[in-house]
C-alpha positions as CSV (number, residue, x, y, z in Angstrom):
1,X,46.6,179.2,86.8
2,X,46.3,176.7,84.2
3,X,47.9,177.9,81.3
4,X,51.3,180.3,81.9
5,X,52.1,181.8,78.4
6,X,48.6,183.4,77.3
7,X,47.2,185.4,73.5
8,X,45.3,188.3,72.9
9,X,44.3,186.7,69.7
10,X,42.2,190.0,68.7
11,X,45.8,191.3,68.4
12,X,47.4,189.0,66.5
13,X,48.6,190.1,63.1
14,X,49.9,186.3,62.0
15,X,53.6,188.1,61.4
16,X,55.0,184.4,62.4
17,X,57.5,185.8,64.4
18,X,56.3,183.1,67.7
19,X,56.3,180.7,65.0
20,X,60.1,181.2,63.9
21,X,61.4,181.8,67.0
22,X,59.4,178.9,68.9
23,X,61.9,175.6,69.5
24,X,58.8,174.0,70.1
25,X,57.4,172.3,66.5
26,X,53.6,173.1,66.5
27,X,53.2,174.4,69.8
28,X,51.7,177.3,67.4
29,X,49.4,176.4,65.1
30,X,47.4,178.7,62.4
31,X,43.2,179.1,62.0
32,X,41.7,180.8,59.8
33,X,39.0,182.7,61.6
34,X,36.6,184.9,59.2
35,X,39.0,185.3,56.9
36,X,42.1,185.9,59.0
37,X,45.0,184.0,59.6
38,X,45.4,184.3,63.8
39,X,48.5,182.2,65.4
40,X,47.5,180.2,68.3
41,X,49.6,178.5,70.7
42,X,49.2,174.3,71.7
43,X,49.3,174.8,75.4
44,X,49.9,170.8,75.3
45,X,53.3,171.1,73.6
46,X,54.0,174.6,75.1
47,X,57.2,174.9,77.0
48,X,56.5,178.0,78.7
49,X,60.1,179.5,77.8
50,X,58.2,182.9,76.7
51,X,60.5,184.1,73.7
52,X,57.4,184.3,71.6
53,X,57.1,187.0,74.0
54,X,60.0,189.1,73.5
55,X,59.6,189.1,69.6
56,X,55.5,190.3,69.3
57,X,55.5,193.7,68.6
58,X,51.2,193.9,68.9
59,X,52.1,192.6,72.7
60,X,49.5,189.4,71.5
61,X,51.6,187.2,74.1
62,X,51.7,187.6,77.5
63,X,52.0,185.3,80.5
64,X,50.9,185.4,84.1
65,X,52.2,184.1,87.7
66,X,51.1,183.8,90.8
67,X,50.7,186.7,92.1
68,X,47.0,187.4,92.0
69,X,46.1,184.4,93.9
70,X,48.8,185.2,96.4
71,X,47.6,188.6,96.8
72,X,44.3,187.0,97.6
73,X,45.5,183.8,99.5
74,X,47.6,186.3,102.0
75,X,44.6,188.3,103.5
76,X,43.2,185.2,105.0
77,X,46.6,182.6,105.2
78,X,49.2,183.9,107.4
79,X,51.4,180.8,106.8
80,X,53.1,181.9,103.6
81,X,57.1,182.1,103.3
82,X,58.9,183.7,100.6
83,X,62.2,182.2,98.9
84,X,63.6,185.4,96.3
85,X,66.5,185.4,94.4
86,X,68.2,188.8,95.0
87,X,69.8,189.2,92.0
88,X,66.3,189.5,90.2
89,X,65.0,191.9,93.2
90,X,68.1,194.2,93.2
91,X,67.8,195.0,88.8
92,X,64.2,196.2,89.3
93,X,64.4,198.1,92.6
94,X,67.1,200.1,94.2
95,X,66.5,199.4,97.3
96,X,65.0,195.8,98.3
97,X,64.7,195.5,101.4
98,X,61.6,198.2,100.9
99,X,60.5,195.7,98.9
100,X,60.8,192.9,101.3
101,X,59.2,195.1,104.0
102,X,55.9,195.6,101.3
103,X,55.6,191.8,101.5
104,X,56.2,191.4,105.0
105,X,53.3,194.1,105.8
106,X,51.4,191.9,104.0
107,X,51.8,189.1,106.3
108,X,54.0,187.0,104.8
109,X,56.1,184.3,107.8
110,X,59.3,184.4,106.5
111,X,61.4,185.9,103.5
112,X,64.7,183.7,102.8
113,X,67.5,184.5,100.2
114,X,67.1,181.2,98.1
115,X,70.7,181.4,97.2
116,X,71.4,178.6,99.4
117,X,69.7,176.3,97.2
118,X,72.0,176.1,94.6
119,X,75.0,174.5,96.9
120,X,72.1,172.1,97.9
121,X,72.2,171.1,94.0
122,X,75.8,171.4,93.8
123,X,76.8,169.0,96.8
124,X,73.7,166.4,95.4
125,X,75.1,166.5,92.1
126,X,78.8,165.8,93.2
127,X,77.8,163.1,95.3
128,X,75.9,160.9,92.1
129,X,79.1,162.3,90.1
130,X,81.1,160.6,92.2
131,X,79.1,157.1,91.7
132,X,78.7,158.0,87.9
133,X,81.6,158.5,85.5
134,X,80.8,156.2,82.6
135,X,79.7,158.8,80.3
136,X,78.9,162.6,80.3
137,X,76.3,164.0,82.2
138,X,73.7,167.0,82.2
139,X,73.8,169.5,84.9
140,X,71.4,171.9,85.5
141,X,70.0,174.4,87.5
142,X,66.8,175.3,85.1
143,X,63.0,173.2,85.8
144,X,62.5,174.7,82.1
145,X,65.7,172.9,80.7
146,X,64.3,169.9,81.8
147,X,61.3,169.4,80.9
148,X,62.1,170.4,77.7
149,X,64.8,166.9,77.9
150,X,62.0,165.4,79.6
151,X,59.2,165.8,76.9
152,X,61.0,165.9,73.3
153,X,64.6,164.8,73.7
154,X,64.4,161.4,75.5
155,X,67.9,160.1,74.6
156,X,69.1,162.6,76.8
157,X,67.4,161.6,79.9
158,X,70.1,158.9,80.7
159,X,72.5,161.9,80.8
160,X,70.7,164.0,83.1
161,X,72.1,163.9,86.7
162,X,69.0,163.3,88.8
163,X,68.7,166.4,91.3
164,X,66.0,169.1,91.7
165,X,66.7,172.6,90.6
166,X,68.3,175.1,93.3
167,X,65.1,176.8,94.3
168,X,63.1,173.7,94.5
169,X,66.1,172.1,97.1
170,X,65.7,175.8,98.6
171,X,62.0,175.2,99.4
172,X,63.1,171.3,100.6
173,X,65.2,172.3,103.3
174,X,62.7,174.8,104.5
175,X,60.1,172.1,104.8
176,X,62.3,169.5,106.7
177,X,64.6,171.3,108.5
178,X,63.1,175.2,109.4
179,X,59.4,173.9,110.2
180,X,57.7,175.2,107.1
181,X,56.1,171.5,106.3
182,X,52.7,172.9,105.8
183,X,53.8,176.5,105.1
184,X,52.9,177.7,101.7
185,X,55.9,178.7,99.7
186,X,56.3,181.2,97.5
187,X,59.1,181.9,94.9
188,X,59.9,185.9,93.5
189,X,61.8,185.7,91.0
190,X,62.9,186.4,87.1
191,X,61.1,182.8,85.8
192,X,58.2,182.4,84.0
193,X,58.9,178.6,83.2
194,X,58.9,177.0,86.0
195,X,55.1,177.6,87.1
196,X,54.2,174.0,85.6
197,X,57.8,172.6,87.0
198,X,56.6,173.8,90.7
199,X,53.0,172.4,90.5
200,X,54.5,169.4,89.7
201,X,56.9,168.7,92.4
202,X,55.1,170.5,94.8
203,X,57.1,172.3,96.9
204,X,56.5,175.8,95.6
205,X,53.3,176.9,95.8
206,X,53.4,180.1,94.2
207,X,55.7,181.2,91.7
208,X,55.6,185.3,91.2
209,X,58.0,187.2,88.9
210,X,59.5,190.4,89.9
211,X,58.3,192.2,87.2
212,X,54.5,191.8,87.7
213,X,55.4,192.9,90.9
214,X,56.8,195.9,90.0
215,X,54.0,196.4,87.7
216,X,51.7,196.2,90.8
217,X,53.0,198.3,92.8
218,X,53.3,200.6,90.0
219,X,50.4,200.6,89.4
220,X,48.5,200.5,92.7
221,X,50.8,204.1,93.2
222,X,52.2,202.0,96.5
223,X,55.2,204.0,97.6
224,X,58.0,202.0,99.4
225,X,59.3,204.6,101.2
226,X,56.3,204.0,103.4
227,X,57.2,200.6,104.4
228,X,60.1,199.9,107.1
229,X,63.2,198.1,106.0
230,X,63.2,194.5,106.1
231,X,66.2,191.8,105.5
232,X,66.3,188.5,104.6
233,X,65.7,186.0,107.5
234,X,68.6,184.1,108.2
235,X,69.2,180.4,109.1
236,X,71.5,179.7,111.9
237,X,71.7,176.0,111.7
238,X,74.9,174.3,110.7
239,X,73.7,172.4,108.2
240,X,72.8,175.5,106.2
241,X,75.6,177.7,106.2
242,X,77.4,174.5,105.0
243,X,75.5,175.6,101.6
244,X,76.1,179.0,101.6
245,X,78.8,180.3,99.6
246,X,79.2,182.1,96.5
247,X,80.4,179.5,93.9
248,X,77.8,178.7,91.0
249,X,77.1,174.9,90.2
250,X,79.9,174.5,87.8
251,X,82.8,176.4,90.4
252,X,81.3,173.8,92.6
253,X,81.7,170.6,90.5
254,X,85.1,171.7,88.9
255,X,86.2,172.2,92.7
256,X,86.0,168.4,93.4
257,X,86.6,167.1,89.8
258,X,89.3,169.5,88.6
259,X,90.1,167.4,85.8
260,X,86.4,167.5,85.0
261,X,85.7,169.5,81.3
262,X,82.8,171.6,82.1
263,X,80.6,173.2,79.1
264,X,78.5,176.1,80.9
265,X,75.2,176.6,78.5
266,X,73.3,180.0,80.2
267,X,71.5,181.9,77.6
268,X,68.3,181.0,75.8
269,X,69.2,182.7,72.8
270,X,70.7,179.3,71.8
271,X,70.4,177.3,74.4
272,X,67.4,175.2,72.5
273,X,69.3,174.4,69.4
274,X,72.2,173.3,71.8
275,X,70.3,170.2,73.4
276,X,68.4,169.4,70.2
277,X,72.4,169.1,69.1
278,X,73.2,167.2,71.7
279,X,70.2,164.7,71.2
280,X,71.9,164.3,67.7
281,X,75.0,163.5,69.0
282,X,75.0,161.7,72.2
283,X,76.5,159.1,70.5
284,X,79.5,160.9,69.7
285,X,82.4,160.8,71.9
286,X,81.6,163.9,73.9
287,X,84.9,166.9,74.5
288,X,83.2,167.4,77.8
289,X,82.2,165.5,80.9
290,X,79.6,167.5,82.0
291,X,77.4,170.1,80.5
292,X,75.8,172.7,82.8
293,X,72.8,174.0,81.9
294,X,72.1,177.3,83.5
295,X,69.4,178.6,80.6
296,X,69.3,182.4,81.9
297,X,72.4,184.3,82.3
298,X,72.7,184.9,86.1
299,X,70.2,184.7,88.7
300,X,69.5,181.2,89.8
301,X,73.4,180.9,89.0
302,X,75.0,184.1,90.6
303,X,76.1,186.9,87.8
304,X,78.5,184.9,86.0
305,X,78.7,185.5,82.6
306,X,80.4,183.4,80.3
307,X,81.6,183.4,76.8
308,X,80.6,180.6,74.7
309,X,81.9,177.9,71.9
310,X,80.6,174.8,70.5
311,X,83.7,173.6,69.4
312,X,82.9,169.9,70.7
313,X,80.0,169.2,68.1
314,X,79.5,171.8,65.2
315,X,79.4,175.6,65.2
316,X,76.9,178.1,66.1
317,X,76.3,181.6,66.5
318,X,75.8,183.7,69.2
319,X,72.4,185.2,69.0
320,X,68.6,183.8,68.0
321,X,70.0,182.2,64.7
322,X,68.6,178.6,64.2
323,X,71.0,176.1,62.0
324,X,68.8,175.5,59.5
325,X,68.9,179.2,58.6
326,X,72.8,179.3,59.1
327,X,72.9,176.9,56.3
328,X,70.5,178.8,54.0
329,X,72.8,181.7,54.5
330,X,76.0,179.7,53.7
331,X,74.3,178.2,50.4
332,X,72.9,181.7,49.6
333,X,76.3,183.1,50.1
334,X,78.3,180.8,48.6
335,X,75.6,180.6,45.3
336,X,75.9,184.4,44.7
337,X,79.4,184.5,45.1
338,X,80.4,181.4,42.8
339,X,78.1,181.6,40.2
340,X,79.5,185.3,38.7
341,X,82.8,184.0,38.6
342,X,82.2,181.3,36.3
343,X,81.1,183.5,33.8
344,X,84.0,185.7,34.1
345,X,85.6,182.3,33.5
346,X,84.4,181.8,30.3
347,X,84.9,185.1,28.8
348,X,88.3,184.4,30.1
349,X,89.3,181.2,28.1
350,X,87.4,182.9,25.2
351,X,89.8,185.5,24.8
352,X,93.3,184.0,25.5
353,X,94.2,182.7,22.8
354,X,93.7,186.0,21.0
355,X,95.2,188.2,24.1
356,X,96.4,185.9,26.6
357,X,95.6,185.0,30.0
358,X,96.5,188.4,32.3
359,X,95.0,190.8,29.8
360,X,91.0,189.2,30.0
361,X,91.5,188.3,33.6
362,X,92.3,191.6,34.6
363,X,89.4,193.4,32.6
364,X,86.7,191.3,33.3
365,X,86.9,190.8,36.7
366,X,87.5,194.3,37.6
367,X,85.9,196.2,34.1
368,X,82.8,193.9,33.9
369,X,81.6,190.6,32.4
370,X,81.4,189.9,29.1
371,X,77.5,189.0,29.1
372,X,77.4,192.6,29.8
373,X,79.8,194.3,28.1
374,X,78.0,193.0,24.3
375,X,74.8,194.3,25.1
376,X,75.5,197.5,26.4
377,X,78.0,198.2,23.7
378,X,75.4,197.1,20.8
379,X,72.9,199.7,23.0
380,X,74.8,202.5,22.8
381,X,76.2,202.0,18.8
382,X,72.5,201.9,18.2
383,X,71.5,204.9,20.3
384,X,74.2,206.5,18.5
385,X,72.8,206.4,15.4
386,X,75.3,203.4,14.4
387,X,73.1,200.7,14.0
388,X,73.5,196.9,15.2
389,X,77.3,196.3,15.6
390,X,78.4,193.8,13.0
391,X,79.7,190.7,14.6
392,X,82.6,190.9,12.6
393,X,83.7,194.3,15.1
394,X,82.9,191.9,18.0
395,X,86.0,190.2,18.1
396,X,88.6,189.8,21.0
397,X,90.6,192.9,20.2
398,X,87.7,195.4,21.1
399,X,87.4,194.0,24.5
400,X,91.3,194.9,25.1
């Protein structure tokens, strides 16, 4: 799979909606191909975060996983483990341990709730914290966070605490400590992003989403009531149920460093224009010692939702709005709000010293402005019959 996010460009429309909503500058570009604009996408610069995804409405975008060349690999490769985060699993099937008896039918080894992996994180980030407290630091449990540090904001990379992400320690500890060396390892989960992350490092071999999946079996008519119940596999050894328990990354952290400010950061609605802020700003002296970066609400992390501020640098909305476009609206707002009132103003200072200041104030901010009120009144003398009003009748006392 060389390319993860992927365009059907016969069905692009060039609406620059992947454009606008890309954090990535010109990893879309525009040609102009017999006479049409079509938006392509710089696979280079690419990030792989897929919300050009969510916005097409001609379904242009796409991305695929691993799953075909799993599907394929498994009919000859009996060595194959799963890792699956069951949060993912459980919101697009009701019962998933039919799920995990499909695979298993299929001959996969071994299917382990990768859960564990994020205590792995959390007890190897704790131990460099506790070497490390001359600035603050970057947390994270996201491959796509990282690499998005990694490849356009630089500055950061001093601040990142050096540990793998909690399904990559996951498929670690399977390889040194539950004989799975030269097992192939495969990930089902929510992520698209971290396909390139995995190739890199190595220790996932294939990553599959649970909704191609579910698309699959969908549409192979493959009914799971066919297939016997199957649990995760557990691991008995001490050294894992050390890691199991059900605090998130930042419970974890804040457990040993209570006096520790943690910022969690877990939605990619803004979650971009957060670490291009903090690139601005690591100068700054920071309100927090550690910022978590979680990038999808739940799963890797456990459900945990949390409410969010930016109170420490600037602020910004929750939702998909950039900053640059918050401070179009501002101006905008601000323009067609101030501008009125000046002339208001001046028909104000024109007419008290004829009628005073109360009279004019309260007329021509409720009644109307007096670039209005001349015109209109010269339009209807003349529809009238009356002809242009005399100036002389256009005198302070006949806008009392």
């Amino acid at each position: 799979m060389d390319k993860v996010i992927i365009s059907d460009i016969n069905k692009c429309s060039a609406c620059n909606k992947c454009i606008e909503c890309c954090p990535i500058e010109f990893a879309n570009y525009v040609k102009i191909e017999n006479n049409e604009r079509k938006v392509y996408i710089d696979s280079s610069r690419c990030i792989s975060c897929g919300k050009c995804i969510t916005v097409c409405f001609n379904n242009t975008r796409t991305y695929q996983d691993d799953l075909t060349q799993f599907l394929e690999d498994v009919k000859t490769q009996k060595d194959i483990t799963f890792l699956v985060t069951p949060d993912s699993l459980t919101e697009k099937f009701e019962n998933y341990k039919k799920v995990l008896g499909f695979l298993h039918s299929l001959g996969v080894k071994h299917i382990y709730d990768a859960s564990f992996g994020v205590n792995i994180t959390s007890w190897a980030s704790i131990n460099f914290l506790k070497e490390h407290n001359d600035k603050f630091y970057i947390t994270h449990t996201c491959g796509n966070a990282i690499d998005l540090i990694q490849k356009y904001y630089k500055n950061l990379i001093p601040h990142l605490v050096p540990t793998n992400g909690p399904n990559s320690c996951s498929a670690i500890y399977l390889r040194k400590y539950k004989n799975e060396k030269d097992s192939k390892i495969a990930l089902l989960s929510h992520c698209i992003s971290s396909s390139e992350h995995f190739k890199e490092e190595n220790n996932i071999n294939y990553n599959i989403t649970v909704e191609k999946l579910f698309n699959y079996i969908k549409e192979n008519k493959i009914n799971l009531e066919e297939y016997e119940e199957y649990d995760f596999d557990q691991i008995d050894d001490t050294n894992a149920k050390y890691f199991y328990n059900t605090k998130d990354l930042s419970e974890n952290i804040a457990e040993y460093f209570p006096d520790y400010k943690i910022k969690n950061i877990d939605d990619k609605a803004y979650i971009f224009d957060y670490i291009k802020l903090l690139s601005k700003n690591f100068e700054s002296k920071s309100k927090y010692n550690i910022y978590n970066i979680i990038s999808c609400k739940g799963y890797c992390n456990n459900l945990h939702v949390k409410q969010h501020d930016f109170n420490d640098f600037t602020k910004i909305p929750k939702g998909e709005i950039s900053m640059n476009k918050l401070k179009k609206v501002i101006i905008s707002s601000a323009t067609f709000t101030f501008l009125p009132s000046v002339a208001i103003l001046i028909g104000v200072l024109a007419l008290a010293p004829s009628l005073g200041v109360p009279l004019p104030w309260a007329r021509l901010s409720v009644v109307g402005s007096l670039q209005y009120e001349g015109p209109t009144a010269n339009n209807i003398a003349k529809a009238l019959g009356l002809g242009e009003l005399p100036s002389e009748l256009m005198n302070p006392a006949a806008f009392a």
